[in-house]
Coordinates of C-alpha atoms in Angstrom, one line a residue:
X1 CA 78.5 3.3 -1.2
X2 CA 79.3 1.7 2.1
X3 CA 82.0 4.3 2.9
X4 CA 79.9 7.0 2.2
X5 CA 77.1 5.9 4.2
X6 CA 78.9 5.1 7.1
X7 CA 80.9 8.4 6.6
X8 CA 78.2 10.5 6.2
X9 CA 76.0 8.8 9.0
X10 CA 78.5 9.7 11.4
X11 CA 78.6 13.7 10.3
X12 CA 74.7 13.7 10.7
X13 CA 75.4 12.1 14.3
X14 CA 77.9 14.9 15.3
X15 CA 75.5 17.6 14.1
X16 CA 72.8 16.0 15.9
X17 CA 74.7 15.7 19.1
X18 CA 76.7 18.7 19.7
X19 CA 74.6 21.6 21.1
X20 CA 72.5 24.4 19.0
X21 CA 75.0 27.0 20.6
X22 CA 77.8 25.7 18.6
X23 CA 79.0 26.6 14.8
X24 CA 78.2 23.5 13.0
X25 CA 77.4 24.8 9.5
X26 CA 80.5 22.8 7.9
X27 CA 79.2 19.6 9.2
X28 CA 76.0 20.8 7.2
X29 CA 77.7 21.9 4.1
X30 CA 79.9 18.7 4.2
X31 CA 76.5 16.7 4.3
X32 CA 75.4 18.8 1.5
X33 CA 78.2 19.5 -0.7
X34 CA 79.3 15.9 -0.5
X35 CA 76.2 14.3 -2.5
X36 CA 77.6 16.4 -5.5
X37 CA 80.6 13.9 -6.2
X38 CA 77.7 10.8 -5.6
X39 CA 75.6 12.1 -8.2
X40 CA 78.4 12.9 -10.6
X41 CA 79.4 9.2 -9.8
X42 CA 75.6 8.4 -11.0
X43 CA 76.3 10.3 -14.2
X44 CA 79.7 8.5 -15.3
X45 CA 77.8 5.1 -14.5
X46 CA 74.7 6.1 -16.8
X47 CA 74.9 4.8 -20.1
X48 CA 75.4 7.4 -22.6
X49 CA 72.1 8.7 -24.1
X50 CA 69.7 8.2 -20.7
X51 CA 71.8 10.9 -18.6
X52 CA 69.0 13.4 -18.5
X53 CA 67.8 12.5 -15.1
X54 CA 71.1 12.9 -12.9
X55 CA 72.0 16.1 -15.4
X56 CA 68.7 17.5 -13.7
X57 CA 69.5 15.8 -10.2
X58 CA 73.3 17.1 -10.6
X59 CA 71.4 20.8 -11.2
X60 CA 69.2 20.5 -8.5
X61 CA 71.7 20.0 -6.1
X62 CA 73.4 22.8 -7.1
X63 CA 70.4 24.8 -6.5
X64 CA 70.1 22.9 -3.5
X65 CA 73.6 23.7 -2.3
X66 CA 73.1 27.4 -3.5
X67 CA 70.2 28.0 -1.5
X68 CA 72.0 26.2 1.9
X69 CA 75.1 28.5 1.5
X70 CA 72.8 32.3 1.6
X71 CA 70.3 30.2 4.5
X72 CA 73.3 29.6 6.6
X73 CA 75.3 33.2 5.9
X74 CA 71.9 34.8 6.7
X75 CA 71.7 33.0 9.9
X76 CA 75.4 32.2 10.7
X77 CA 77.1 35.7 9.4
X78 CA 74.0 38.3 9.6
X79 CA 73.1 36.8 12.8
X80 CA 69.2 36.5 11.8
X81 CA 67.2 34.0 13.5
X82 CA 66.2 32.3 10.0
X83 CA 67.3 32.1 6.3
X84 CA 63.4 30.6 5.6
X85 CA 61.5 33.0 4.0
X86 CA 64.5 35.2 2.1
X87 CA 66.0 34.8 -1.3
X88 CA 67.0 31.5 -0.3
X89 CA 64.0 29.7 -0.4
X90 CA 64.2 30.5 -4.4
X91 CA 66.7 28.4 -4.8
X92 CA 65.6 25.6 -3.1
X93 CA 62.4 25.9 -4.3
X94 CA 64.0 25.4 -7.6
X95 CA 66.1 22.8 -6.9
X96 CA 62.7 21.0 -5.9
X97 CA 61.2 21.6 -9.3
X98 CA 64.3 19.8 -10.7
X99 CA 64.5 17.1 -8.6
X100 CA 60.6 16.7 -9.6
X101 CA 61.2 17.1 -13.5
X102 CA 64.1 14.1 -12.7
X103 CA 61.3 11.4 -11.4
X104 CA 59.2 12.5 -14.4
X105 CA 62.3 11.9 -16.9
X106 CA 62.7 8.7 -15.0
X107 CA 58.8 7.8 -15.3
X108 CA 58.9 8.5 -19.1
X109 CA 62.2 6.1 -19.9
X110 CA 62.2 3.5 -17.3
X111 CA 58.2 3.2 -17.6
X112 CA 58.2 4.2 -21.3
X113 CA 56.2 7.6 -21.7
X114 CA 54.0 5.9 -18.5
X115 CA 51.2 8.7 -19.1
X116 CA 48.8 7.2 -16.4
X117 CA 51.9 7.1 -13.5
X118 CA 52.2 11.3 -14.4
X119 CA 48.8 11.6 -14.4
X120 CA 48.7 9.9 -11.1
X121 CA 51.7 11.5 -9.6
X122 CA 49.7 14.9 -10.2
X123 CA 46.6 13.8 -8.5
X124 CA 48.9 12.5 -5.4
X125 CA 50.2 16.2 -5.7
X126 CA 47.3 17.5 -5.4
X127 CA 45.4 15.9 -2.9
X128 CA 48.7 15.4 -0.7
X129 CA 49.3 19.3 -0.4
X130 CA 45.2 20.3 -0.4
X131 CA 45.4 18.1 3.2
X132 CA 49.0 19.1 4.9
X133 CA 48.1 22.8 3.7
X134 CA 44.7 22.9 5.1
X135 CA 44.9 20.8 8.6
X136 CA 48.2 21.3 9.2
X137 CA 50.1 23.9 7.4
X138 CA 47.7 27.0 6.9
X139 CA 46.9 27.3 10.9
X140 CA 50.8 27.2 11.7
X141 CA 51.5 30.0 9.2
X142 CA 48.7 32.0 10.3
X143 CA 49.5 31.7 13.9
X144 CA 53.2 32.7 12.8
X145 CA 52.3 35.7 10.8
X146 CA 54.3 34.3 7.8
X147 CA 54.7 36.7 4.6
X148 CA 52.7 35.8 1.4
X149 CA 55.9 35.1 0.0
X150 CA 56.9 32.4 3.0
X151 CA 53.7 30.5 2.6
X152 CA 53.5 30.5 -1.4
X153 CA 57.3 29.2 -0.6
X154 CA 56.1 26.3 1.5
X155 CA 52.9 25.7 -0.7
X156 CA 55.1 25.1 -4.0
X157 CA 57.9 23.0 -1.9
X158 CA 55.0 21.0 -0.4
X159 CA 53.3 20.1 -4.0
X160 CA 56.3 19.8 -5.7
X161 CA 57.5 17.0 -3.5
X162 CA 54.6 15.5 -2.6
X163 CA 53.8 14.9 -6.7
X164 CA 57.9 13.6 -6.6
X165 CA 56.9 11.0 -4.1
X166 CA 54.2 10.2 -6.0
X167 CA 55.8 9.3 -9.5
X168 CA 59.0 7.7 -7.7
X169 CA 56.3 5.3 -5.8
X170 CA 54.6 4.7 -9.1
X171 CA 57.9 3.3 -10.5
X172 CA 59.4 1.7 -7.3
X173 CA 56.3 -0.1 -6.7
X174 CA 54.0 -0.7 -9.8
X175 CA 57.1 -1.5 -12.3
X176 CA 57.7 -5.3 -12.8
X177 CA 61.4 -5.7 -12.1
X178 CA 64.0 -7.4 -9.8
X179 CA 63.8 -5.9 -6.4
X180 CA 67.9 -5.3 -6.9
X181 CA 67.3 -3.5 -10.3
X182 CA 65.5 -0.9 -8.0
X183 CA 67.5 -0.6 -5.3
X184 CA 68.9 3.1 -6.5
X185 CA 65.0 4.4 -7.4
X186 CA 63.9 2.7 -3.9
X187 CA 66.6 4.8 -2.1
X188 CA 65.9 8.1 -4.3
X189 CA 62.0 7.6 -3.3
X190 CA 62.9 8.0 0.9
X191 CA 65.3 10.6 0.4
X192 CA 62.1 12.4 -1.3
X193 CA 59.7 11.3 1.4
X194 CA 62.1 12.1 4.5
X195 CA 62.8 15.7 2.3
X196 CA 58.7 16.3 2.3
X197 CA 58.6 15.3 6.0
X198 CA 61.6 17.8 7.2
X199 CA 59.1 20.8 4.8
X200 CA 56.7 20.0 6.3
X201 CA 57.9 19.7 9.7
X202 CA 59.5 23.0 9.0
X203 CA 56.9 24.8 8.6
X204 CA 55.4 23.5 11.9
X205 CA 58.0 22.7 14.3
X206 CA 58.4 27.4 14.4
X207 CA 58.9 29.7 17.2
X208 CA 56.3 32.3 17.1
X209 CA 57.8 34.6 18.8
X210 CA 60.9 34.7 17.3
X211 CA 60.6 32.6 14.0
X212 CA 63.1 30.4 14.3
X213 CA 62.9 26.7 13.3
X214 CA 63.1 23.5 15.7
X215 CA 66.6 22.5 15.1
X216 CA 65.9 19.1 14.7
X217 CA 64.4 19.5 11.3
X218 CA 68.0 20.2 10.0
X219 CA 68.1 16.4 10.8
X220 CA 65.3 15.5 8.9
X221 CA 67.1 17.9 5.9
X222 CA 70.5 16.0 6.2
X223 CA 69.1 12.6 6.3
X224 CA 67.5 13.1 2.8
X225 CA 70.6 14.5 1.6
X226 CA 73.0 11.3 3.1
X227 CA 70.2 8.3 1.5
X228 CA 70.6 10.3 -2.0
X229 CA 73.9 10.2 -1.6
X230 CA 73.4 6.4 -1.4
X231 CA 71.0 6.4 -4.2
X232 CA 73.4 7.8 -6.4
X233 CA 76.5 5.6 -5.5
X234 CA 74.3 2.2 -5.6
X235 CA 75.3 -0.2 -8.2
X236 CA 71.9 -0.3 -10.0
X237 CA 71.5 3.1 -10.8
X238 CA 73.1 2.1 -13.8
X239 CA 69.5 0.9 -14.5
X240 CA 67.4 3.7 -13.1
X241 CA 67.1 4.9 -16.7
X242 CA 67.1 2.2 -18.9
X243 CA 63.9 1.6 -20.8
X244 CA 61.9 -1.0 -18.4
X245 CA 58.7 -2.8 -18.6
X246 CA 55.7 -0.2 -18.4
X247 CA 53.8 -0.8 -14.9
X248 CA 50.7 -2.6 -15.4
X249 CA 48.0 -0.3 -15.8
X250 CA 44.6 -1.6 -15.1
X251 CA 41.1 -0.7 -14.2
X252 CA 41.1 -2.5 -11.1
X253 CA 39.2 -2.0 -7.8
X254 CA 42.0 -0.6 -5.7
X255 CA 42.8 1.7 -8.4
X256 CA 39.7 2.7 -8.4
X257 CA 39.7 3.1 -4.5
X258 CA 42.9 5.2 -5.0
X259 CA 41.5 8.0 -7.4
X260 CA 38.3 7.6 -5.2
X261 CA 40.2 8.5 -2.5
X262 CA 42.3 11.2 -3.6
X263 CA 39.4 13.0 -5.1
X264 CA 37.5 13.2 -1.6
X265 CA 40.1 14.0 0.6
X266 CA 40.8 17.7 0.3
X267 CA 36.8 18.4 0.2
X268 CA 36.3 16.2 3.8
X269 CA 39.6 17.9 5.2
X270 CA 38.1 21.1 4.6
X271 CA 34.4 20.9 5.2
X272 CA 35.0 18.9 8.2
X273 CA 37.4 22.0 9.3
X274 CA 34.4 24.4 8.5
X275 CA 32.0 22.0 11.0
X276 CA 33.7 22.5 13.8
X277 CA 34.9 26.7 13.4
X278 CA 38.4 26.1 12.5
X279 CA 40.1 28.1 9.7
X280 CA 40.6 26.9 6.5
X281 CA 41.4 27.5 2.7
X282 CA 38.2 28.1 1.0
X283 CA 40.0 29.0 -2.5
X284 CA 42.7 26.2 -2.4
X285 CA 39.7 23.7 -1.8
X286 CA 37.8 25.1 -4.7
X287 CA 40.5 25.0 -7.1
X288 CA 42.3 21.7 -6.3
X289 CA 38.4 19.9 -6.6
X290 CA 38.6 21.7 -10.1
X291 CA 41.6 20.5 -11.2
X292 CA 41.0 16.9 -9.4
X293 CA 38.1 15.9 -10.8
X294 CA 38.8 16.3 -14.7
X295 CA 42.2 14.2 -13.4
X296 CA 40.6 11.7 -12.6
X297 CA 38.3 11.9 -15.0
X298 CA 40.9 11.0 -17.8
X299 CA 42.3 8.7 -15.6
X300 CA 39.8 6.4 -15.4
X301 CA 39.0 6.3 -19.3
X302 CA 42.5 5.7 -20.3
X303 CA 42.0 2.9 -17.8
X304 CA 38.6 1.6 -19.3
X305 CA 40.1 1.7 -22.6
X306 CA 42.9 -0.2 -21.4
X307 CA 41.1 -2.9 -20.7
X308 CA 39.2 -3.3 -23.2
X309 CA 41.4 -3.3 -25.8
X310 CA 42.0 -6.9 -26.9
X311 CA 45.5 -8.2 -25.2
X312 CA 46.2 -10.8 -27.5
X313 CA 46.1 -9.1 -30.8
X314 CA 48.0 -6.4 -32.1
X315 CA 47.0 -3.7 -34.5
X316 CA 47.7 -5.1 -37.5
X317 CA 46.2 -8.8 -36.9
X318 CA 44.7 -10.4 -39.3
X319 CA 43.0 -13.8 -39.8
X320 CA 45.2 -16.6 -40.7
X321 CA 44.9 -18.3 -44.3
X322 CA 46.1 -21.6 -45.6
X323 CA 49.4 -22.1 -46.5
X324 CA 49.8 -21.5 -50.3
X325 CA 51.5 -24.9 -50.7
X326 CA 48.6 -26.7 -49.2
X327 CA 46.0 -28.5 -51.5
X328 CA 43.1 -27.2 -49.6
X329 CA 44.0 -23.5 -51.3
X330 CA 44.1 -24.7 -54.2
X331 CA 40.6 -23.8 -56.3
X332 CA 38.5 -26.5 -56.6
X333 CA 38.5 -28.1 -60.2
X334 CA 35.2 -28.2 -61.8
X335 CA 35.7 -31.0 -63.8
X336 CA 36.8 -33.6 -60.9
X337 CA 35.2 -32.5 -57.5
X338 CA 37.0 -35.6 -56.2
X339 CA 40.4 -33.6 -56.2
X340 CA 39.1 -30.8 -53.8
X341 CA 37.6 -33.1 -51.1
X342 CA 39.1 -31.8 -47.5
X343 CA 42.6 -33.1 -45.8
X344 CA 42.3 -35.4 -43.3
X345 CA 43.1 -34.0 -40.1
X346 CA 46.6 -34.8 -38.9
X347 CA 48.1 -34.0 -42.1
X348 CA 51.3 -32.3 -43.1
X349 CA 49.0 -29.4 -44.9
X350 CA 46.8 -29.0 -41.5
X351 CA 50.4 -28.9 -39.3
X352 CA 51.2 -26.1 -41.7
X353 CA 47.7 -24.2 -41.3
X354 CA 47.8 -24.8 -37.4
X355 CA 51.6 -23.4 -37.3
X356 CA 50.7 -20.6 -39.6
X357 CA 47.8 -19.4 -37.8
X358 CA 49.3 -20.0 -34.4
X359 CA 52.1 -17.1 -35.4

């Protein structure tokens, strides 16, 4: 992992150093190409049976890589100013979906089936992309005249790694484990943020007059790609699937704070935007509230009902009875009440009752 990270940090330096006039695709495709052999690494070291999530990683890179090669023969070969906003963007946007559907698989066996860490993941989706999209990204797609099909591009990319970040958080920093055990899932969860950060960024960072992208973004791209390189080559991601403790799940008042939150940010964002005369996303605001506040909604009973569900008796508890052997259980006789008169306390028959019941 040490090799590769040092390896790989220097090809990033070279492409950020030499100038923009310069051919440096390969450094970008050996950046690219080059987390393949780390996540089939990943995928020998998985123990057999809890592969799913680097099968899915080891497709979305594929996707990834896909997508990177038509980008850079648009720009490099056809001479175009941009590969964003072509057929390319298709298969990246996929390779986004997969790399989402792999911190679900990862919720659902290393936080077994953790229902409220989805369910949160989706509200973090949804409330992350209602505020970059309406402050930040609708203005600077407008004011580039993007296609429909450019900004439903960004949109998706956007909401798809924004509710990534939000399940890999859930398990990096709500599951009860040694910090080493999650050094791999710690690493995969910046690799996701620095990836939302270069879409975002992007999208933003745009000439408008001739539509090409800040070059420094590419940066931003390669860095994501070098840490899950690192991810995948760590020692613990042995562990990244293996059925862990569930994250404690409880109705507490920064959890409460936190769906709070999330459900009155996109409504502020854009009503404040509407106050002062700036554009905004009328529809998007509408629908994300919609699809919020029944979120949270379900959130916050599974929550109640989590706590009050007793936590020191299981389903099938029952109260505890005398041992059968004791003399206590024994019906009283009706002919000498003397032989049904109680055990003193301290007795071999009340050691057995007080073990029995403390089981």
């Amino acid at each position: 992992m040490r090799l590769y990270a040092v390896a790989t940090s220097i090809v990033v330096a070279l492409y950020a150093l030499l100038p923009s006039s310069t051919n440096r695709s390969a450094f970008f495709l050996l950046v690219t190409i080059g987390v393949m052999p780390a996540v089939l690494v990943a995928l020998r070291r998985a123990p057999a049976g809890w592969r799913l999530a680097w099968w899915l990683l080891l497709a979305a890179m594929t996707l990834y890589n896909i997508g990177t090669v038509i980008w850079l023969w648009i720009v490099v070969v056809d001479g175009n100013t941009t590969g964003d906003g072509t057929v390319a963007e298709v298969f990246l946007g996929a390779g986004s979906i997969l790399v989402l559907g792999t911190a679900l698989v990862v919720i659902v066996q290393r936080g077994r089936r953790d229902i409220g860490g989805i369910i949160d993941s989706v509200i973090t989706a949804l409330a992350l992309t209602g505020i970059f999209w309406d402050s930040l990204l609708l203005p600077a797609l407008s004011d580039q005249h993007a296609t429909a099909g450019r900004q439903v591009a960004v949109f998706v990319n956007v909401l798809v790694m924004a509710g990534t970040l939000g399940a890999l958080l859930r398990i990096s920093l709500a599951s009860p484990a040694d910090a080493g055990e999650l050094t791999s899932v710690r690493l995969l969860t910046v690799s996701v943020g620095i990836a939302l950060f270069g879409n975002v960024a992007g999208a933003l960072a745009v000439d408008p007059l001739t539509g090409a992208r800040a070059d420094w973004t590419n940066v931003a791209y390669l860095a994501a790609y070098a840490v899950l390189g690192c991810a995948a080559l760590h020692p613990s991601v042995a562990t990244v699937t293996r059925p862990g403790e569930a994250p404690v799940d409880d109705l507490s008042t920064r959890r409460l704070a936190f769906l709070g939150a999330m459900l009155a940010l996109s409504p502020l964002i854009g009503g404040g935007r509407v106050i002062f005369g700036l554009p905004t996303d009328g529809t998007l605001i509408a629908l994300s509230s919609a699809a919020l506040i029944p979120l949270v909604m379900i959130r916050i009973a599974r929550l109640s009902q989590a706590r009050r569900r007793p936590s020191g008796h299981s389903a099938g508890w029952r109260p505890p009875t005398r041992s059968p052997g004791c003399p206590t259980a024994r019906p009283a006789s009706t002919t000498s009440p003397r032989r049904s008169r109680p055990t003193r306390p301290g007795s071999p028959c009340c050691s057995a009752t007080s073990t029995a019941s403390n089981r």
